[in-house]
Short mmCIF file of C-alpha atoms in Angstrom, two decimals:
data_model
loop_
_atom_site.label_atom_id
_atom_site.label_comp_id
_atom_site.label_asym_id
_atom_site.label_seq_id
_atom_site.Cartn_x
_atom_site.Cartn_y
_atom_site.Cartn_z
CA UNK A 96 249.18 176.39 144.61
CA UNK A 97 247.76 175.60 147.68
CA UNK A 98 249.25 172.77 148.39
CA UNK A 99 252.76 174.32 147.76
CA UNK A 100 252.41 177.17 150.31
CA UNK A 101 250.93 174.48 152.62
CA UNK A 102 253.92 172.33 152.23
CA UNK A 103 256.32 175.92 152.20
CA UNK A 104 254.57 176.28 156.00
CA UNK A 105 255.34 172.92 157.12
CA UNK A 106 258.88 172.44 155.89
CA UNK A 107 259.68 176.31 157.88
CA UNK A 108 257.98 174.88 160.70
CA UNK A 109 259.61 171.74 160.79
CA UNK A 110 262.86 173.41 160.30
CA UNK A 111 263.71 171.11 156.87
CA UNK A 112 263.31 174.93 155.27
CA UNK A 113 265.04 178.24 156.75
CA UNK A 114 265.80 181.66 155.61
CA UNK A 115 268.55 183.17 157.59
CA UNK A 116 266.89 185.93 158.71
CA UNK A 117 268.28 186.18 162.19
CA UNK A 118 272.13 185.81 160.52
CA UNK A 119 271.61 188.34 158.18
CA UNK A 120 270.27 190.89 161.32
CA UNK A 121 272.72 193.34 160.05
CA UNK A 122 271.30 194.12 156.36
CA UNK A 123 268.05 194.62 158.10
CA UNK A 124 269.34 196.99 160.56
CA UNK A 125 270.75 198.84 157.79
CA UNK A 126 267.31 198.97 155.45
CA UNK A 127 265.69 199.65 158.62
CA UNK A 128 268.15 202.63 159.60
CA UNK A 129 267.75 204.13 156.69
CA UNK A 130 264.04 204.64 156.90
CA UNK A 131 264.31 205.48 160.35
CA UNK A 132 266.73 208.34 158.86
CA UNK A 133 264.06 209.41 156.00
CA UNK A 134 261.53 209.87 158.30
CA UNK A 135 263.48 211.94 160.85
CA UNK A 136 264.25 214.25 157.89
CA UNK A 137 260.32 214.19 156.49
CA UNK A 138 259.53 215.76 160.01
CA UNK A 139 262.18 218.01 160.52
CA UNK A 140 261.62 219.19 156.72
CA UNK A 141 257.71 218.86 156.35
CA UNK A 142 256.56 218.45 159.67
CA UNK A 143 253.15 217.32 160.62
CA UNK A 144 249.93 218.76 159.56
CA UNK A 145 248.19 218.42 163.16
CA UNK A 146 244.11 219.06 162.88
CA UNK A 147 242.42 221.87 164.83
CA UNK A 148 242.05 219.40 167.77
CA UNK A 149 245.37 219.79 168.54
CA UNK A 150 246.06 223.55 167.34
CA UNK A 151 242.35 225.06 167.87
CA UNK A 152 240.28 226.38 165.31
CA UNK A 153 236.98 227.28 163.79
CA UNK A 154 235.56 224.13 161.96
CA UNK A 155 232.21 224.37 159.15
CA UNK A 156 230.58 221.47 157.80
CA UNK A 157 227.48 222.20 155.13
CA UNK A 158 225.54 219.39 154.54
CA UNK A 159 223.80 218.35 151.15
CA UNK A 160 224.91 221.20 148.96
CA UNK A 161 223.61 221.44 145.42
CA UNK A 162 227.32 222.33 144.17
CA UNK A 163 229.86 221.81 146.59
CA UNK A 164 232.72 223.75 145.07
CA UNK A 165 235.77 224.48 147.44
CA UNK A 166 235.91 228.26 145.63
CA UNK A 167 232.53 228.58 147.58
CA UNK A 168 233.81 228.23 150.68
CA UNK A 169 236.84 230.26 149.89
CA UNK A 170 235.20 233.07 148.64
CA UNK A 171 233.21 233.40 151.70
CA UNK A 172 236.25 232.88 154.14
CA UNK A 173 237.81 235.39 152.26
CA UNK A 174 235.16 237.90 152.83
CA UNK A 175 234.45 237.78 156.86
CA UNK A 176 238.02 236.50 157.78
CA UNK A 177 240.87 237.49 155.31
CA UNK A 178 243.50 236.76 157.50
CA UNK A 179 242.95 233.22 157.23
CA UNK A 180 243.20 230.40 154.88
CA UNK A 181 240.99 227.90 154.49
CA UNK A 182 241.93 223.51 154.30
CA UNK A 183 238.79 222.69 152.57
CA UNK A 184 237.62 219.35 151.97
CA UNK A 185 234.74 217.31 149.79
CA UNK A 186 232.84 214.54 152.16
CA UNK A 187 231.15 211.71 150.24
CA UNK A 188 229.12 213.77 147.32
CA UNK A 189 228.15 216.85 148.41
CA UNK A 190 229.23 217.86 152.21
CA UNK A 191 231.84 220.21 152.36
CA UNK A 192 234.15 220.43 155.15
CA UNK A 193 236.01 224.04 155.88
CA UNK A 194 238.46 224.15 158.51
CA UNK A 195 240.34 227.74 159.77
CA UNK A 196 241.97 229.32 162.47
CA UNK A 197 240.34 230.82 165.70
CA UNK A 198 237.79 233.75 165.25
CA UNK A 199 235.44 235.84 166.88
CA UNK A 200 231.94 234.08 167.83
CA UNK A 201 230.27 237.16 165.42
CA UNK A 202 233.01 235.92 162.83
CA UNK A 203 231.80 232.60 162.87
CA UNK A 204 227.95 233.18 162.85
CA UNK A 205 228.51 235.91 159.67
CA UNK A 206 230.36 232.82 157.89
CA UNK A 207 227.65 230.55 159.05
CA UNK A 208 224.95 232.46 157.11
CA UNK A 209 227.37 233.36 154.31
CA UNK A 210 227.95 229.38 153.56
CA UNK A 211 224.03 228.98 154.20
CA UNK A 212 223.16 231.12 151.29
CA UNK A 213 226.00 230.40 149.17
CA UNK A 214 225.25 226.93 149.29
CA UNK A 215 221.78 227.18 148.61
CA UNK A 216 221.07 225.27 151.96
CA UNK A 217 219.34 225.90 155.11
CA UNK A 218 220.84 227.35 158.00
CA UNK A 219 220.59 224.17 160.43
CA UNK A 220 222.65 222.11 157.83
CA UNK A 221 225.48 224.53 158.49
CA UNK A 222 227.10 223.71 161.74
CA UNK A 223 230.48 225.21 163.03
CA UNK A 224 232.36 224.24 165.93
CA UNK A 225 235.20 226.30 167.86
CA UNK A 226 238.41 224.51 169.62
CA UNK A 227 240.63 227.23 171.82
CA UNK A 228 244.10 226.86 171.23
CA UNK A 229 244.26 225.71 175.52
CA UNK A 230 242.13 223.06 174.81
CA UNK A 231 243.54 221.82 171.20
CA UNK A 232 247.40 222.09 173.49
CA UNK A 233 245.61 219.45 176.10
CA UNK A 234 244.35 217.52 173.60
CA UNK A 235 248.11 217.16 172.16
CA UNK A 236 249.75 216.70 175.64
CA UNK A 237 246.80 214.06 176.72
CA UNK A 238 247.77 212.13 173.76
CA UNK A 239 251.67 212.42 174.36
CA UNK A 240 250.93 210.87 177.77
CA UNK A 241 248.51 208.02 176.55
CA UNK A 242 251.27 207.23 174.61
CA UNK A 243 254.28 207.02 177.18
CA UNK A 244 251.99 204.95 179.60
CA UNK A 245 251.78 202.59 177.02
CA UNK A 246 255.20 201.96 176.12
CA UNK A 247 255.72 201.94 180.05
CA UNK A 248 253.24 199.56 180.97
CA UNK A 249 254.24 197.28 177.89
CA UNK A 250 257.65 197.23 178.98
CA UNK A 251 257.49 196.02 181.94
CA UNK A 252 254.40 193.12 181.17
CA UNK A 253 257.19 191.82 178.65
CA UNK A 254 259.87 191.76 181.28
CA UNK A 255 257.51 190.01 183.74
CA UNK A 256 255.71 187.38 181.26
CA UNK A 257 259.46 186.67 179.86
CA UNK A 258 261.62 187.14 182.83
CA UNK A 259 264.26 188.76 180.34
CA UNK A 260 264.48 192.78 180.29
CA UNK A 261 266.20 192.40 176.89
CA UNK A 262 263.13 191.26 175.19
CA UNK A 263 261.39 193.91 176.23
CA UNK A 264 264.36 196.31 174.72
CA UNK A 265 263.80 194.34 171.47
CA UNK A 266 259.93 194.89 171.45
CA UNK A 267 260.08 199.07 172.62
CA UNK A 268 263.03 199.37 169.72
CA UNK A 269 260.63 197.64 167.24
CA UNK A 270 257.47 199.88 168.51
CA UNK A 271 259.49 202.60 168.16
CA UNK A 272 261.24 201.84 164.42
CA UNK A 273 256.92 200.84 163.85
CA UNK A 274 255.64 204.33 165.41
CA UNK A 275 258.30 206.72 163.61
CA UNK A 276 258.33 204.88 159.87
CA UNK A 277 254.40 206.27 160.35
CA UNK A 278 254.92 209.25 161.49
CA UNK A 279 257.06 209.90 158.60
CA UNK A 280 254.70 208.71 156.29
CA UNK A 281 252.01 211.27 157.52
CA UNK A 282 254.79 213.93 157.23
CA UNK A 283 255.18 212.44 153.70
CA UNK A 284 251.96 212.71 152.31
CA UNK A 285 250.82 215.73 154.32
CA UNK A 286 246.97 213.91 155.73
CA UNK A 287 245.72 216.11 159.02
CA UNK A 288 246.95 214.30 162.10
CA UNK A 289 243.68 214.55 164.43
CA UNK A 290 242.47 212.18 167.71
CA UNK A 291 241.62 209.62 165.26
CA UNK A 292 245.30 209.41 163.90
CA UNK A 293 246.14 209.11 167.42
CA UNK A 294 244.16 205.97 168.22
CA UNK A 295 245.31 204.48 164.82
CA UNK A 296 248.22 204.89 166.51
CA UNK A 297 248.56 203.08 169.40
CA UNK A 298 246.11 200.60 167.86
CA UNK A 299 248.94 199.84 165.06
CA UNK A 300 251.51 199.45 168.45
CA UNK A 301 249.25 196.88 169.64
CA UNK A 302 248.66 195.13 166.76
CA UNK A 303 252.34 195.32 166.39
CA UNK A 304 253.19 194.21 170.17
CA UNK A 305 251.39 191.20 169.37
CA UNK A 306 252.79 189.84 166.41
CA UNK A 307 256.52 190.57 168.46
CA UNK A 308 255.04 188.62 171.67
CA UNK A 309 253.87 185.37 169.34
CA UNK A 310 257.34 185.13 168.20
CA UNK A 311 259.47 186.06 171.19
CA UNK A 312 256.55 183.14 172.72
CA UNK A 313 258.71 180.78 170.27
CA UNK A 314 262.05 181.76 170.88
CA UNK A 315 261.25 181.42 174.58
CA UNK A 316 260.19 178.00 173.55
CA UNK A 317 262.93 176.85 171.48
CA UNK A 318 265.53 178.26 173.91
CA UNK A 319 264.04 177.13 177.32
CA UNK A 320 266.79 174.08 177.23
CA UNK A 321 269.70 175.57 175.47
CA UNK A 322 272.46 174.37 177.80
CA UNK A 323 270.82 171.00 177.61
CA UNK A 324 272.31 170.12 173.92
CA UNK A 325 275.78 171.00 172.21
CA UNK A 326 274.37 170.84 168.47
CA UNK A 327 272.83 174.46 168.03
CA UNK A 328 273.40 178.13 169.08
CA UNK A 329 271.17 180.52 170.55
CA UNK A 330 270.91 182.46 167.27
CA UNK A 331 270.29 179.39 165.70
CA UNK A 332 267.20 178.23 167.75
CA UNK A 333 265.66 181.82 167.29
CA UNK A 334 266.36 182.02 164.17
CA UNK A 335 264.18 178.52 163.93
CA UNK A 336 261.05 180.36 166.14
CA UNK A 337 261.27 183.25 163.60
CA UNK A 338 260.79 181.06 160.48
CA UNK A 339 258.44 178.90 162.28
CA UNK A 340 255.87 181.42 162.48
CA UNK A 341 257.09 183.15 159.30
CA UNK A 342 253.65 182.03 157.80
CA UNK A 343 251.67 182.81 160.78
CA UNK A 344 252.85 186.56 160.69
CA UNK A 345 252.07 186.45 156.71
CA UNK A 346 248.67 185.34 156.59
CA UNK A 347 247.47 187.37 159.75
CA UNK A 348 248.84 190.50 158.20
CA UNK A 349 247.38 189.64 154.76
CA UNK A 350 243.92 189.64 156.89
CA UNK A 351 244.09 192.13 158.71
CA UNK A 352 245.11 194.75 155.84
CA UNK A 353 242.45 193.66 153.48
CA UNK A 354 239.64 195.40 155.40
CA UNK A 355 241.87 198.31 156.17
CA UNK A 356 242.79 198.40 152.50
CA UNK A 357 239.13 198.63 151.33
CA UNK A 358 239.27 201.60 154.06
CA UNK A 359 241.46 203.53 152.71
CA UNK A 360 241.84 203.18 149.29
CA UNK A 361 237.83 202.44 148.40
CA UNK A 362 236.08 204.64 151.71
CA UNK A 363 238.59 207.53 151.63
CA UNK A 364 240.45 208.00 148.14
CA UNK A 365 237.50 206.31 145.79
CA UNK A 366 234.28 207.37 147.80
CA UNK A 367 235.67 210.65 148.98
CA UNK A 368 235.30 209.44 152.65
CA UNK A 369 238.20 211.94 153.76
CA UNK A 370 237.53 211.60 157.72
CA UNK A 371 238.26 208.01 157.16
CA UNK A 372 241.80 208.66 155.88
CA UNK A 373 242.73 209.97 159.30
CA UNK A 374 242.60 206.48 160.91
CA UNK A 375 243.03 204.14 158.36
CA UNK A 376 246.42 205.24 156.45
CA UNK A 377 248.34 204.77 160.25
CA UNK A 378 246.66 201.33 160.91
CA UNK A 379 247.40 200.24 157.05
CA UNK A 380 251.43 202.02 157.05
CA UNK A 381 251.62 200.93 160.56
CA UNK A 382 250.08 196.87 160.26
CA UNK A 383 252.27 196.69 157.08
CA UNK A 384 255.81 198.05 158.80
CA UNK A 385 254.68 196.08 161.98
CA UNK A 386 254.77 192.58 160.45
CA UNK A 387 258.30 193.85 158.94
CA UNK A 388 259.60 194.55 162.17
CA UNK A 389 258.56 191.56 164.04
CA UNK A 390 260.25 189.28 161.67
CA UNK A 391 263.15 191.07 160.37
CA UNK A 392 263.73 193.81 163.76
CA UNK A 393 262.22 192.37 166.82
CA UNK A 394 264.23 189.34 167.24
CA UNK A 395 267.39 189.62 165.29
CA UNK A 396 267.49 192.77 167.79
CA UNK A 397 266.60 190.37 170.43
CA UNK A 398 269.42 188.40 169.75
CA UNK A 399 271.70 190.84 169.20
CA UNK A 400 271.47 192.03 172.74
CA UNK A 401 271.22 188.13 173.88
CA UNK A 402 274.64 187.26 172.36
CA UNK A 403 276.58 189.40 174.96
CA UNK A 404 275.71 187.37 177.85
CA UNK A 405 278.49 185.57 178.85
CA UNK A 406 276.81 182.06 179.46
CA UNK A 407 275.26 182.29 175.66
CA UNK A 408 278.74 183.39 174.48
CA UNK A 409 280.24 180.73 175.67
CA UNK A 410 277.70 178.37 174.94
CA UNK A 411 277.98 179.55 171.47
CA UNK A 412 281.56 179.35 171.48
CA UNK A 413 281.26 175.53 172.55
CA UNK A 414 279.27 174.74 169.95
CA UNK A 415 281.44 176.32 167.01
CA UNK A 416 284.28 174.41 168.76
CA UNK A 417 282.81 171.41 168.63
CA UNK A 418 281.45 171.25 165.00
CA UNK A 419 285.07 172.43 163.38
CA UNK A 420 286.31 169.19 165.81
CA UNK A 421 284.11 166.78 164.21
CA UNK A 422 282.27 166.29 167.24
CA UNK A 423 279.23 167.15 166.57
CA UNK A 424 277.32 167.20 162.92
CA UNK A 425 274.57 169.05 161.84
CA UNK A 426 273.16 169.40 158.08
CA UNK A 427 273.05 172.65 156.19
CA UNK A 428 270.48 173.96 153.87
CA UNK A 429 271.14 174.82 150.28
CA UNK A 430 272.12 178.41 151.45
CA UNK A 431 274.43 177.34 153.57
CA UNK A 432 272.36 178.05 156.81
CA UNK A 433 271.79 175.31 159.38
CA UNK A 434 269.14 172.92 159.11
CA UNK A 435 267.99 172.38 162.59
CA UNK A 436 264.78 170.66 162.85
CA UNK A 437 262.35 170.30 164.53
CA UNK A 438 263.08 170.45 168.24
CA UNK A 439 260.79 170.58 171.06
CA UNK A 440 261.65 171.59 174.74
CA UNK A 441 263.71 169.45 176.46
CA UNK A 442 264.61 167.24 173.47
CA UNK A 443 267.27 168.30 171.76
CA UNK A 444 269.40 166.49 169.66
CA UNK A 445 273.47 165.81 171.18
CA UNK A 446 274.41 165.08 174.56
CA UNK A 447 274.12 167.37 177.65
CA UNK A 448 276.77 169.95 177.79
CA UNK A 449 277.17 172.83 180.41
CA UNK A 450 279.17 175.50 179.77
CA UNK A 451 281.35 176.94 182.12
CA UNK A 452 279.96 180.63 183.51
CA UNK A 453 276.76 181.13 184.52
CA UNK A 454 273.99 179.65 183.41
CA UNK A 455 270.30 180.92 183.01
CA UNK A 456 267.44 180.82 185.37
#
């Protein structure tokens, strides 16, 4: 088994192997669309379920209760503060976690001493804490902010490092389709979106960013002598970078999502770990959806935006011309894709050919 994924790596690397991934951009702009879509309507149906960090709030915790039943809690709420109602939650095996709206400090102090005696627990292992609404609205624009300095500043890094804006179009599009398919999925299953959620956040962008920049690093490669042969396209050659870190982008994701598996699904569902939900359901929906979209979104979008340049268009054209004259040959995979090798910077296969228009610098 081992041996056949090693020599499945090899033959995409080599180029003997390719999946058209880049040619069939199309289908995965439409499967991509179409989550884009279900998550717009999750939010503007569902909507978030922001934590009292961003809304304000009165937050309890009781530590090592002998019975930590949520009709406790409720009970108590209900007595001091009927107005409001209570998101209760179970931490680990017996801390209870009650969560509600802004109230008086004498409010708070009354439920305080309620939960201490309905619990059957001291009245230091009872802690509350108070967010004002001002503060919980700063906490939400802070984090709005954070976020549009980091799509700024990785904008124009990519643009810089790759001296091509259009890359850097591609990457933003594919943070974006990456930020919004997780979004959704929090709108989706209802967790609280708190600061936490927030750093899983732009932690999943840069985890994200950097699968995109590894394989734009290979189309760069591949590309940086395209005028220089007359045997493959543009599309072609990326298409070849894709597939030729195809495994790469596997087996980092495959690591990376095991420990925030065991997160999520043993810490938070299994253990009853519920802070730890906050964090680790965007970093596992948004690693996951962030290996899909550098593969199948990043460059295929890349590309798309590459092929109307004139001096790749009619580079491209060249090329087509010169295949359906019998000029030039090139072998084609079982799929009917083109097999094109392996090919390494300034030595491609077929004689020098310029086409007319501008070329790049």
């Amino acid at each position: 088994m081992a041996m056949n994924l090693a020599k499945w790596g090899n033959s995409l690397h080599s180029g003997e192997k390719t999946y058209p991934i880049v040619q069939q951009r199309k289908r995965w702009f439409a499967v991509s669309g179409f989550l884009m879509l279900a998550a717009i309507v999750l939010l503007l149906t569902k909507g978030l379920n922001p934590g009292i960090d961003f809304t304000g709030g009165t937050q309890f915790q009781v530590s090592n209760a002998a019975d930590p039943s949520p009709a406790i809690a409720t009970e108590v709420v209900a007595e001091f503060a009927p107005e409001q109602t209570p998101e209760i939650s179970i931490l680990g095996a017996n801390d209870v976690l009650v969560q509600i709206g802004v109230v008086e400090q004498a409010t708070s102090q009354s439920i305080v001493d309620s939960l201490s005696v309905a619990y059957d627990v001291a009245a230091d292992e009872v802690g509350f804490t108070q967010i004002g609404p001002t503060w919980g609205a700063e906490v939400g624009k802070k984090a709005v902010q954070g976020l549009i300095v980091f799509i700024v500043l990785v904008a124009l890094v990519i643009t810089v490092y790759f001296r091509a804006w259009r890359m850097a179009v591609a990457a933003i599009g594919a943070l974006a389709h990456d930020l919004l398919f997780t979004v959704g999925i929090y709108a989706l299953v209802g967790f609280e979106v708190t600061p936490a959620t927030v750093i899983g956040f732009l932690t999943i962008l840069g985890y994200s960013l950097y699968d995109t920049v590894v394989v734009f690093d290979k189309v760069k490669e591949n590309t940086a002598h395209l005028t220089e042969q007359n045997r493959f396209t543009y599309e072609e050659l990326a298409n070849l970078a894709v597939n030729q870190t195809l495994v790469r982008s596997i087996n980092t994701s495959v690591v990376a999502l095991l420990p925030v598996s065991a997160i999520l699904f043993i810490g938070s569902l299994l253990l009853g770990a519920s802070t730890l939900q906050d964090i680790s359901l965007a970093l596992f929906v948004g690693m996951a959806v962030g290996t899909y979209s550098s593969i199948f979104v990043a460059t295929p979008f890349e590309v798309a935006l590459r092929l109307r340049e004139p001096w790749i268009k009619e580079h491209t054209e060249m090329v087509l011309r010169l295949r359906e004259s019998g000029e030039v040959e090139v072998a084609h995979a079982a799929d009917g894709s083109i097999r094109v090798g392996a090919l390494q910077p300034g030595r491609h296969q077929g004689t020098k050919a310029q086409p007319k228009g501008k070329k790049r610098k």
